[in-house]
């Protein structure tokens, strides 16, 4: 099925460990996004990529890095995980012809840092 | 900077009744899009309804409708004939039609449906 695929769905990390969240879309969308969702905070933008080869910081980029590997894939890396990064992470994508329709979201990754 | 405010962290409604979720936003733009997303316990983000700012007519999708007041910067969601499956977190969201297509989300309203 067409859509946005995120892996993994769940992850537990120890403080200081690193990991990469993977995201891929098969809708030929230009733009991709990483959000984090925390209780009472809504969804906050971490990084985004408006097109292949470009990335920009969002509202809460500290502690994260991203890579737009190609048009399909946009990964989020935590170099040294901290308990404050415990959250649910969503990847989303948007196409130029779909601006009216908002985003297509992945199913989310629940990350716990202990 | 644009902001989206949902002043009701939680709401409850009796099954089959009508409920209205509030949302206000702040922007200096004249052209933009507004959305309501539903997030059930499955965590999936589901688009419920959308509105283009230049359209005066309020959007409707089956039991879901909005009251869009552009001058007041208000975008409320009305759910009619509430069903148990409507229980979820609801997010109001705003987007300008710029190249980056960033969406700004409110903090959400958790809706409980009472049987």
PDB file of C-alpha atoms in Angstrom:
ATOM      1  CA  UNK A   1       0.000   0.000   0.000  1.00  0.00           C
ATOM      2  CA  UNK A   2       1.214   3.507  -0.798  1.00  0.00           C
ATOM      3  CA  UNK A   3       2.171   5.569   2.186  1.00  0.00           C
ATOM      4  CA  UNK A   4       4.846   6.395   4.720  1.00  0.00           C
ATOM      5  CA  UNK A   5       6.738   3.577   6.423  1.00  0.00           C
ATOM      6  CA  UNK A   6       8.539   4.162   9.704  1.00  0.00           C
ATOM      7  CA  UNK A   7      10.834   1.758  11.473  1.00  0.00           C
ATOM      8  CA  UNK A   8      11.073   0.692  14.205  1.00  0.00           C
ATOM      9  CA  UNK A   9       7.669   0.996  15.883  1.00  0.00           C
ATOM     10  CA  UNK A  10       9.092   0.703  19.390  1.00  0.00           C
ATOM     11  CA  UNK A  11      12.577   1.189  20.800  1.00  0.00           C
ATOM     12  CA  UNK A  12      14.154   1.358  24.225  1.00  0.00           C
ATOM     13  CA  UNK A  13      17.565   2.991  24.489  1.00  0.00           C
ATOM     14  CA  UNK A  14      19.955   3.578  27.316  1.00  0.00           C
ATOM     15  CA  UNK A  15      21.160   7.108  27.946  1.00  0.00           C
ATOM     16  CA  UNK A  16      24.079   7.871  25.656  1.00  0.00           C
ATOM     17  CA  UNK A  17      23.239   5.268  23.032  1.00  0.00           C
ATOM     18  CA  UNK A  18      22.670   6.258  19.436  1.00  0.00           C
ATOM     19  CA  UNK A  19      20.073   5.167  16.942  1.00  0.00           C
ATOM     20  CA  UNK A  20      18.527   6.061  13.624  1.00  0.00           C
ATOM     21  CA  UNK A  21      14.821   6.210  12.905  1.00  0.00           C
ATOM     22  CA  UNK A  22      14.063   5.292   9.329  1.00  0.00           C
ATOM     23  CA  UNK A  23      11.324   6.754   7.163  1.00  0.00           C
ATOM     24  CA  UNK A  24      10.420   6.019   3.556  1.00  0.00           C
ATOM     25  CA  UNK A  25       7.575   7.167   1.333  1.00  0.00           C
ATOM     26  CA  UNK A  26       6.497   5.802  -2.014  1.00  0.00           C
ATOM     27  CA  UNK A  27       4.245   8.642  -3.175  1.00  0.00           C
ATOM     28  CA  UNK A  28       6.939  10.658  -4.947  1.00  0.00           C
ATOM     29  CA  UNK A  29       6.482  13.477  -2.432  1.00  0.00           C
ATOM     30  CA  UNK A  30       9.022  16.258  -2.393  1.00  0.00           C
ATOM     31  CA  UNK A  31       8.738  17.248   1.264  1.00  0.00           C
ATOM     32  CA  UNK A  32       9.334  15.134   4.353  1.00  0.00           C
ATOM     33  CA  UNK A  33       9.137  15.933   8.057  1.00  0.00           C
ATOM     34  CA  UNK A  34      10.008  14.622  11.482  1.00  0.00           C
ATOM     35  CA  UNK A  35       7.815  15.546  14.434  1.00  0.00           C
ATOM     36  CA  UNK A  36       7.863  14.527  18.064  1.00  0.00           C
ATOM     37  CA  UNK A  37       4.723  14.167  20.158  1.00  0.00           C
ATOM     38  CA  UNK A  38       4.785  14.658  23.904  1.00  0.00           C
ATOM     39  CA  UNK A  39       1.812  14.701  26.296  1.00  0.00           C
ATOM     40  CA  UNK A  40       0.243  18.144  26.435  1.00  0.00           C
ATOM     41  CA  UNK A  41       2.605  19.514  23.786  1.00  0.00           C
ATOM     42  CA  UNK A  42       1.012  18.438  20.533  1.00  0.00           C
ATOM     43  CA  UNK A  43       3.297  17.681  17.599  1.00  0.00           C
ATOM     44  CA  UNK A  44       6.451  19.733  17.317  1.00  0.00           C
ATOM     45  CA  UNK A  45       8.597  19.891  14.214  1.00  0.00           C
ATOM     46  CA  UNK A  46      12.148  18.620  14.635  1.00  0.00           C
ATOM     47  CA  UNK A  47      13.547  18.817  11.095  1.00  0.00           C
ATOM     48  CA  UNK A  48      12.162  18.899   7.616  1.00  0.00           C
ATOM     49  CA  UNK A  49      13.298  18.490   4.048  1.00  0.00           C
ATOM     50  CA  UNK A  50      11.458  20.574   1.473  1.00  0.00           C
ATOM     51  CA  UNK A  51      13.139  18.746  -1.384  1.00  0.00           C
ATOM     52  CA  UNK A  52      15.773  16.144  -2.059  1.00  0.00           C
ATOM     53  CA  UNK A  53      19.168  17.430  -0.998  1.00  0.00           C
ATOM     54  CA  UNK A  54      17.899  20.031   1.474  1.00  0.00           C
ATOM     55  CA  UNK A  55      17.193  19.893   5.188  1.00  0.00           C
ATOM     56  CA  UNK A  56      16.190  22.573   7.668  1.00  0.00           C
ATOM     57  CA  UNK A  57      15.687  22.883  11.384  1.00  0.00           C
ATOM     58  CA  UNK A  58      12.257  23.003  12.885  1.00  0.00           C
ATOM     59  CA  UNK A  59      11.125  24.075  16.315  1.00  0.00           C
ATOM     60  CA  UNK A  60      13.058  21.511  18.412  1.00  0.00           C
ATOM     61  CA  UNK A  61      16.179  20.347  16.514  1.00  0.00           C
ATOM     62  CA  UNK A  62      18.668  20.086  19.382  1.00  0.00           C
ATOM     63  CA  UNK A  63      20.034  16.587  19.900  1.00  0.00           C
ATOM     64  CA  UNK A  64      18.992  15.361  16.461  1.00  0.00           C
ATOM     65  CA  UNK A  65      20.434  15.073  12.984  1.00  0.00           C
ATOM     66  CA  UNK A  66      18.733  14.151   9.742  1.00  0.00           C
ATOM     67  CA  UNK A  67      19.646  12.819   6.336  1.00  0.00           C
ATOM     68  CA  UNK A  68      17.597  13.041   3.171  1.00  0.00           C
ATOM     69  CA  UNK A  69      19.172  10.023   1.546  1.00  0.00           C
ATOM     70  CA  UNK A  70      17.135  10.301  -1.644  1.00  0.00           C
ATOM     71  CA  UNK A  71      13.652  11.446  -2.569  1.00  0.00           C
ATOM     72  CA  UNK A  72      12.071   8.462  -0.795  1.00  0.00           C
ATOM     73  CA  UNK A  73      14.001   8.320   2.463  1.00  0.00           C
ATOM     74  CA  UNK A  74      14.457  10.723   5.362  1.00  0.00           C
ATOM     75  CA  UNK A  75      16.168   9.448   8.491  1.00  0.00           C
ATOM     76  CA  UNK A  76      16.410  10.921  11.991  1.00  0.00           C
ATOM     77  CA  UNK A  77      19.463  10.215  14.128  1.00  0.00           C
ATOM     78  CA  UNK A  78      19.938  10.533  17.844  1.00  0.00           C
ATOM     79  CA  UNK A  79      23.682  10.614  18.433  1.00  0.00           C
ATOM     80  CA  UNK A  80      23.597  10.413  22.234  1.00  0.00           C
ATOM     81  CA  UNK A  81      20.123   9.699  23.525  1.00  0.00           C
ATOM     82  CA  UNK A  82      18.848  11.515  26.606  1.00  0.00           C
ATOM     83  CA  UNK A  83      15.759  10.805  28.744  1.00  0.00           C
ATOM     84  CA  UNK A  84      14.285  14.107  27.456  1.00  0.00           C
ATOM     85  CA  UNK A  85      14.109  12.480  24.031  1.00  0.00           C
ATOM     86  CA  UNK A  86      11.602   9.930  25.256  1.00  0.00           C
ATOM     87  CA  UNK A  87       8.690  10.603  22.927  1.00  0.00           C
ATOM     88  CA  UNK A  88       6.613   9.375  20.034  1.00  0.00           C
ATOM     89  CA  UNK A  89       8.187  10.294  16.713  1.00  0.00           C
ATOM     90  CA  UNK A  90       6.254  10.764  13.501  1.00  0.00           C
ATOM     91  CA  UNK A  91       7.515  10.993   9.982  1.00  0.00           C
ATOM     92  CA  UNK A  92       5.285  12.656   7.392  1.00  0.00           C
ATOM     93  CA  UNK A  93       5.414  13.615   3.753  1.00  0.00           C
ATOM     94  CA  UNK A  94       3.732  16.126   1.464  1.00  0.00           C
ATOM     95  CA  UNK A  95       3.571  16.543  -2.297  1.00  0.00           C
ATOM     96  CA  UNK A  96       3.274  19.710  -4.323  1.00  0.00           C
ATOM     97  CA  UNK A  97      -0.106  18.639  -5.634  1.00  0.00           C
ATOM     98  CA  UNK A  98      -1.331  17.664  -2.158  1.00  0.00           C
ATOM     99  CA  UNK A  99      -1.014  20.923  -0.306  1.00  0.00           C
ATOM    100  CA  UNK A 100      -4.720  21.029   0.286  1.00  0.00           C
ATOM    101  CA  UNK A 101      -4.643  17.581   1.856  1.00  0.00           C
ATOM    102  CA  UNK A 102      -2.080  18.078   4.579  1.00  0.00           C
ATOM    103  CA  UNK A 103       0.392  15.334   5.304  1.00  0.00           C
ATOM    104  CA  UNK A 104       0.558  11.606   4.959  1.00  0.00           C
ATOM    105  CA  UNK A 105       1.845  10.289   8.284  1.00  0.00           C
ATOM    106  CA  UNK A 106       3.766   7.208   9.239  1.00  0.00           C
ATOM    107  CA  UNK A 107       2.499   5.083  12.105  1.00  0.00           C
ATOM    108  CA  UNK A 108       4.950   6.519  14.612  1.00  0.00           C
ATOM    109  CA  UNK A 109       7.865   5.265  16.713  1.00  0.00           C
ATOM    110  CA  UNK A 110       7.575   5.116  20.473  1.00  0.00           C
ATOM    111  CA  UNK A 111      11.060   5.738  21.865  1.00  0.00           C
ATOM    112  CA  UNK A 112      11.938   5.349  25.520  1.00  0.00           C
ATOM    113  CA  UNK A 113      15.327   6.459  26.819  1.00  0.00           C
ATOM    114  CA  UNK A 114      16.207   5.067  30.238  1.00  0.00           C
TER     115      UNK A 114
ATOM    116  CA  UNK B   1       5.125  33.442  14.123  1.00  0.00           C
ATOM    117  CA  UNK B   2       1.994  31.475  13.578  1.00  0.00           C
ATOM    118  CA  UNK B   3       0.458  29.717  16.555  1.00  0.00           C
ATOM    119  CA  UNK B   4      -2.465  27.358  17.072  1.00  0.00           C
ATOM    120  CA  UNK B   5      -4.304  27.243  20.385  1.00  0.00           C
ATOM    121  CA  UNK B   6      -6.670  24.568  21.622  1.00  0.00           C
ATOM    122  CA  UNK B   7      -8.008  25.748  24.951  1.00  0.00           C
ATOM    123  CA  UNK B   8      -9.753  22.505  25.944  1.00  0.00           C
ATOM    124  CA  UNK B   9      -7.269  19.775  26.957  1.00  0.00           C
ATOM    125  CA  UNK B  10     -10.100  17.295  27.548  1.00  0.00           C
ATOM    126  CA  UNK B  11     -13.789  17.073  26.792  1.00  0.00           C
ATOM    127  CA  UNK B  12     -16.523  14.522  27.310  1.00  0.00           C
ATOM    128  CA  UNK B  13     -19.767  14.006  25.445  1.00  0.00           C
ATOM    129  CA  UNK B  14     -22.610  11.557  25.732  1.00  0.00           C
ATOM    130  CA  UNK B  15     -22.953   9.094  22.900  1.00  0.00           C
ATOM    131  CA  UNK B  16     -25.293  10.419  20.158  1.00  0.00           C
ATOM    132  CA  UNK B  17     -24.915  13.999  21.373  1.00  0.00           C
ATOM    133  CA  UNK B  18     -23.115  16.879  19.650  1.00  0.00           C
ATOM    134  CA  UNK B  19     -19.796  18.309  20.764  1.00  0.00           C
ATOM    135  CA  UNK B  20     -17.725  21.278  19.593  1.00  0.00           C
ATOM    136  CA  UNK B  21     -13.950  21.462  19.894  1.00  0.00           C
ATOM    137  CA  UNK B  22     -12.423  24.925  19.853  1.00  0.00           C
ATOM    138  CA  UNK B  23      -9.361  26.151  18.003  1.00  0.00           C
ATOM    139  CA  UNK B  24      -7.934  29.603  17.467  1.00  0.00           C
ATOM    140  CA  UNK B  25      -4.876  30.553  15.486  1.00  0.00           C
ATOM    141  CA  UNK B  26      -2.708  33.555  14.960  1.00  0.00           C
ATOM    142  CA  UNK B  27      -1.364  34.564  11.572  1.00  0.00           C
ATOM    143  CA  UNK B  28      -0.762  37.600   9.411  1.00  0.00           C
ATOM    144  CA  UNK B  29      -1.228  35.589   6.224  1.00  0.00           C
ATOM    145  CA  UNK B  30      -4.371  35.785   4.131  1.00  0.00           C
ATOM    146  CA  UNK B  31      -3.992  32.471   2.309  1.00  0.00           C
ATOM    147  CA  UNK B  32      -3.652  29.309   4.351  1.00  0.00           C
ATOM    148  CA  UNK B  33      -5.150  25.908   5.122  1.00  0.00           C
ATOM    149  CA  UNK B  34      -6.641  24.600   8.322  1.00  0.00           C
ATOM    150  CA  UNK B  35      -7.048  20.984   9.358  1.00  0.00           C
ATOM    151  CA  UNK B  36      -8.438  18.790  12.068  1.00  0.00           C
ATOM    152  CA  UNK B  37      -6.607  15.525  12.666  1.00  0.00           C
ATOM    153  CA  UNK B  38      -7.843  12.629  14.759  1.00  0.00           C
ATOM    154  CA  UNK B  39      -5.464  10.377  16.675  1.00  0.00           C
ATOM    155  CA  UNK B  40      -7.147   7.274  18.120  1.00  0.00           C
ATOM    156  CA  UNK B  41      -5.373   4.973  20.588  1.00  0.00           C
ATOM    157  CA  UNK B  42      -3.726   3.246  17.613  1.00  0.00           C
ATOM    158  CA  UNK B  43      -1.589   6.396  17.333  1.00  0.00           C
ATOM    159  CA  UNK B  44      -2.353   6.815  13.629  1.00  0.00           C
ATOM    160  CA  UNK B  45      -2.886  10.416  12.480  1.00  0.00           C
ATOM    161  CA  UNK B  46      -6.095  10.641  10.471  1.00  0.00           C
ATOM    162  CA  UNK B  47      -7.210  13.726   8.554  1.00  0.00           C
ATOM    163  CA  UNK B  48     -10.794  14.505   9.564  1.00  0.00           C
ATOM    164  CA  UNK B  49     -11.577  17.711   7.715  1.00  0.00           C
ATOM    165  CA  UNK B  50      -9.842  20.588   5.979  1.00  0.00           C
ATOM    166  CA  UNK B  51     -10.640  24.178   5.093  1.00  0.00           C
ATOM    167  CA  UNK B  52      -9.090  26.640   2.683  1.00  0.00           C
ATOM    168  CA  UNK B  53      -8.990  30.168   4.064  1.00  0.00           C
ATOM    169  CA  UNK B  54     -10.287  31.802   0.897  1.00  0.00           C
ATOM    170  CA  UNK B  55     -13.439  29.678   0.955  1.00  0.00           C
ATOM    171  CA  UNK B  56     -16.175  31.235   3.034  1.00  0.00           C
ATOM    172  CA  UNK B  57     -18.289  28.101   3.051  1.00  0.00           C
ATOM    173  CA  UNK B  58     -17.678  25.878   6.057  1.00  0.00           C
ATOM    174  CA  UNK B  59     -16.364  22.404   5.262  1.00  0.00           C
ATOM    175  CA  UNK B  60     -18.471  19.347   6.080  1.00  0.00           C
ATOM    176  CA  UNK B  61     -17.581  15.657   6.075  1.00  0.00           C
ATOM    177  CA  UNK B  62     -20.493  13.459   7.131  1.00  0.00           C
ATOM    178  CA  UNK B  63     -20.944  13.987  10.905  1.00  0.00           C
ATOM    179  CA  UNK B  64     -18.012  16.410  11.085  1.00  0.00           C
ATOM    180  CA  UNK B  65     -18.306  20.094  10.272  1.00  0.00           C
ATOM    181  CA  UNK B  66     -16.355  23.219  11.014  1.00  0.00           C
ATOM    182  CA  UNK B  67     -17.219  26.764  11.940  1.00  0.00           C
ATOM    183  CA  UNK B  68     -14.576  28.863  10.235  1.00  0.00           C
ATOM    184  CA  UNK B  69     -14.495  32.498  11.326  1.00  0.00           C
ATOM    185  CA  UNK B  70     -11.613  34.081   9.427  1.00  0.00           C
ATOM    186  CA  UNK B  71     -11.814  37.521  11.009  1.00  0.00           C
ATOM    187  CA  UNK B  72     -11.860  36.017  14.481  1.00  0.00           C
ATOM    188  CA  UNK B  73      -9.187  33.444  13.509  1.00  0.00           C
ATOM    189  CA  UNK B  74     -11.333  30.676  14.864  1.00  0.00           C
ATOM    190  CA  UNK B  75     -11.747  27.148  13.496  1.00  0.00           C
ATOM    191  CA  UNK B  76     -13.968  24.942  15.636  1.00  0.00           C
ATOM    192  CA  UNK B  77     -14.904  21.325  14.932  1.00  0.00           C
ATOM    193  CA  UNK B  78     -18.442  20.065  15.503  1.00  0.00           C
ATOM    194  CA  UNK B  79     -19.083  16.357  15.811  1.00  0.00           C
ATOM    195  CA  UNK B  80     -22.732  15.396  15.502  1.00  0.00           C
ATOM    196  CA  UNK B  81     -24.268  12.132  16.698  1.00  0.00           C
ATOM    197  CA  UNK B  82     -21.097  11.235  18.610  1.00  0.00           C
ATOM    198  CA  UNK B  83     -20.051   7.602  18.430  1.00  0.00           C
ATOM    199  CA  UNK B  84     -17.773   5.517  20.616  1.00  0.00           C
ATOM    200  CA  UNK B  85     -15.289   5.376  17.750  1.00  0.00           C
ATOM    201  CA  UNK B  86     -14.926   9.156  17.894  1.00  0.00           C
ATOM    202  CA  UNK B  87     -13.003   8.877  21.164  1.00  0.00           C
ATOM    203  CA  UNK B  88      -9.532  10.156  20.342  1.00  0.00           C
ATOM    204  CA  UNK B  89      -7.116  13.035  20.565  1.00  0.00           C
ATOM    205  CA  UNK B  90      -8.002  15.793  18.115  1.00  0.00           C
ATOM    206  CA  UNK B  91      -5.437  18.210  16.766  1.00  0.00           C
ATOM    207  CA  UNK B  92      -6.144  21.494  15.067  1.00  0.00           C
ATOM    208  CA  UNK B  93      -3.484  22.421  12.518  1.00  0.00           C
ATOM    209  CA  UNK B  94      -2.483  25.313  10.256  1.00  0.00           C
ATOM    210  CA  UNK B  95      -0.435  25.505   7.086  1.00  0.00           C
ATOM    211  CA  UNK B  96       0.571  28.243   4.684  1.00  0.00           C
ATOM    212  CA  UNK B  97       1.039  27.333   1.017  1.00  0.00           C
ATOM    213  CA  UNK B  98       4.775  27.934   1.032  1.00  0.00           C
ATOM    214  CA  UNK B  99       7.484  25.788  -0.491  1.00  0.00           C
ATOM    215  CA  UNK B 100       8.302  24.079   2.793  1.00  0.00           C
ATOM    216  CA  UNK B 101       4.656  23.174   3.563  1.00  0.00           C
ATOM    217  CA  UNK B 102       5.229  23.146   7.312  1.00  0.00           C
ATOM    218  CA  UNK B 103       2.186  22.392   9.459  1.00  0.00           C
ATOM    219  CA  UNK B 104       1.796  23.878  12.923  1.00  0.00           C
ATOM    220  CA  UNK B 105      -0.245  21.816  15.360  1.00  0.00           C
ATOM    221  CA  UNK B 106      -2.179  22.748  18.448  1.00  0.00           C
ATOM    222  CA  UNK B 107      -1.621  20.845  21.669  1.00  0.00           C
ATOM    223  CA  UNK B 108      -4.686  18.708  21.187  1.00  0.00           C
ATOM    224  CA  UNK B 109      -8.035  17.990  22.819  1.00  0.00           C
ATOM    225  CA  UNK B 110      -8.735  14.535  24.188  1.00  0.00           C
ATOM    226  CA  UNK B 111     -12.358  13.621  23.534  1.00  0.00           C
ATOM    227  CA  UNK B 112     -14.110  11.021  25.671  1.00  0.00           C
ATOM    228  CA  UNK B 113     -17.396   9.473  24.557  1.00  0.00           C
ATOM    229  CA  UNK B 114     -19.672   8.410  27.407  1.00  0.00           C
ATOM    230  CA  UNK B 115     -21.934   5.424  26.641  1.00  0.00           C
TER     231      UNK B 115
END
